[in-house]
Amino acid sequence: MTDRSTAIILQTVERAPQWVRRDLCSTDQAARTQAEETLAAMIADALNRTGEPPA
């Protein structure tokens, strides 16, 4: 992974909504899965917008 893609991922995680952050720590498997999928989609979108290949 390049420094650029690392920075993009970090910026995306930093702007993740509070509900995503909260649900990533949830003991409810469905809530955690939804948060993981949402964060993954946000990261993929951010990388696609900059032309970075997925890791």
PDB file of C-alpha atoms in Angstrom:
ATOM      1  CA  MET A   1       0.000   0.000   0.000  1.00  0.00           C
ATOM      2  CA  THR A   2       1.313   3.428  -0.875  1.00  0.00           C
ATOM      3  CA  ASP A   3       1.610   6.381   1.458  1.00  0.00           C
ATOM      4  CA  ARG A   4      -1.093   8.056  -0.616  1.00  0.00           C
ATOM      5  CA  SER A   5      -3.568   5.195  -0.228  1.00  0.00           C
ATOM      6  CA  THR A   6      -2.803   5.014   3.495  1.00  0.00           C
ATOM      7  CA  ALA A   7      -3.575   8.721   3.808  1.00  0.00           C
ATOM      8  CA  ILE A   8      -6.831   8.293   1.870  1.00  0.00           C
ATOM      9  CA  ILE A   9      -7.917   5.432   4.132  1.00  0.00           C
ATOM     10  CA  LEU A  10      -7.023   7.397   7.268  1.00  0.00           C
ATOM     11  CA  GLN A  11      -8.977  10.446   6.074  1.00  0.00           C
ATOM     12  CA  THR A  12     -11.971   8.237   5.312  1.00  0.00           C
ATOM     13  CA  VAL A  13     -11.904   6.605   8.746  1.00  0.00           C
ATOM     14  CA  GLU A  14     -11.584  10.025  10.376  1.00  0.00           C
ATOM     15  CA  ARG A  15     -14.764  11.227   8.664  1.00  0.00           C
ATOM     16  CA  ALA A  16     -16.771   8.080   9.398  1.00  0.00           C
ATOM     17  CA  PRO A  17     -20.124   8.917  10.984  1.00  0.00           C
ATOM     18  CA  GLN A  18     -20.496   8.399  14.718  1.00  0.00           C
ATOM     19  CA  TRP A  19     -22.982   5.542  14.238  1.00  0.00           C
ATOM     20  CA  VAL A  20     -20.364   3.628  12.213  1.00  0.00           C
ATOM     21  CA  ARG A  21     -17.754   4.125  14.923  1.00  0.00           C
ATOM     22  CA  ARG A  22     -20.203   3.058  17.640  1.00  0.00           C
ATOM     23  CA  ASP A  23     -21.471   0.018  15.732  1.00  0.00           C
ATOM     24  CA  LEU A  24     -17.957  -1.227  14.957  1.00  0.00           C
ATOM     25  CA  CYS A  25     -17.656  -1.901  18.697  1.00  0.00           C
ATOM     26  CA  SER A  26     -21.148  -3.336  19.064  1.00  0.00           C
ATOM     27  CA  THR A  27     -21.773  -6.791  20.460  1.00  0.00           C
ATOM     28  CA  ASP A  28     -24.710  -7.015  18.023  1.00  0.00           C
ATOM     29  CA  GLN A  29     -23.295  -8.937  15.066  1.00  0.00           C
ATOM     30  CA  ALA A  30     -25.770  -7.449  12.560  1.00  0.00           C
ATOM     31  CA  ALA A  31     -24.937  -3.881  13.605  1.00  0.00           C
ATOM     32  CA  ARG A  32     -21.206  -4.581  13.482  1.00  0.00           C
ATOM     33  CA  THR A  33     -21.467  -6.196  10.047  1.00  0.00           C
ATOM     34  CA  GLN A  34     -23.432  -3.248   8.673  1.00  0.00           C
ATOM     35  CA  ALA A  35     -20.854  -0.800  10.043  1.00  0.00           C
ATOM     36  CA  GLU A  36     -17.972  -2.827   8.588  1.00  0.00           C
ATOM     37  CA  GLU A  37     -19.645  -2.961   5.177  1.00  0.00           C
ATOM     38  CA  THR A  38     -20.392   0.759   5.263  1.00  0.00           C
ATOM     39  CA  LEU A  39     -16.827   1.658   6.188  1.00  0.00           C
ATOM     40  CA  ALA A  40     -15.447  -0.676   3.510  1.00  0.00           C
ATOM     41  CA  ALA A  41     -17.705   0.963   0.903  1.00  0.00           C
ATOM     42  CA  MET A  42     -16.595   4.426   2.028  1.00  0.00           C
ATOM     43  CA  ILE A  43     -12.926   3.430   1.715  1.00  0.00           C
ATOM     44  CA  ALA A  44     -13.445   1.789  -1.690  1.00  0.00           C
ATOM     45  CA  ASP A  45     -15.258   4.895  -2.950  1.00  0.00           C
ATOM     46  CA  ALA A  46     -12.509   7.203  -1.697  1.00  0.00           C
ATOM     47  CA  LEU A  47      -9.828   5.077  -3.378  1.00  0.00           C
ATOM     48  CA  ASN A  48     -11.803   4.882  -6.636  1.00  0.00           C
ATOM     49  CA  ARG A  49     -12.183   8.657  -6.729  1.00  0.00           C
ATOM     50  CA  THR A  50      -8.431   9.102  -6.593  1.00  0.00           C
ATOM     51  CA  GLY A  51      -7.543   6.289  -8.945  1.00  0.00           C
ATOM     52  CA  GLU A  52      -5.784   4.234  -6.292  1.00  0.00           C
ATOM     53  CA  PRO A  53      -5.964   0.495  -6.936  1.00  0.00           C
ATOM     54  CA  PRO A  54      -7.534  -1.566  -4.134  1.00  0.00           C
ATOM     55  CA  ALA A  55      -5.043  -3.209  -1.773  1.00  0.00           C
TER      56      ALA A  55
END
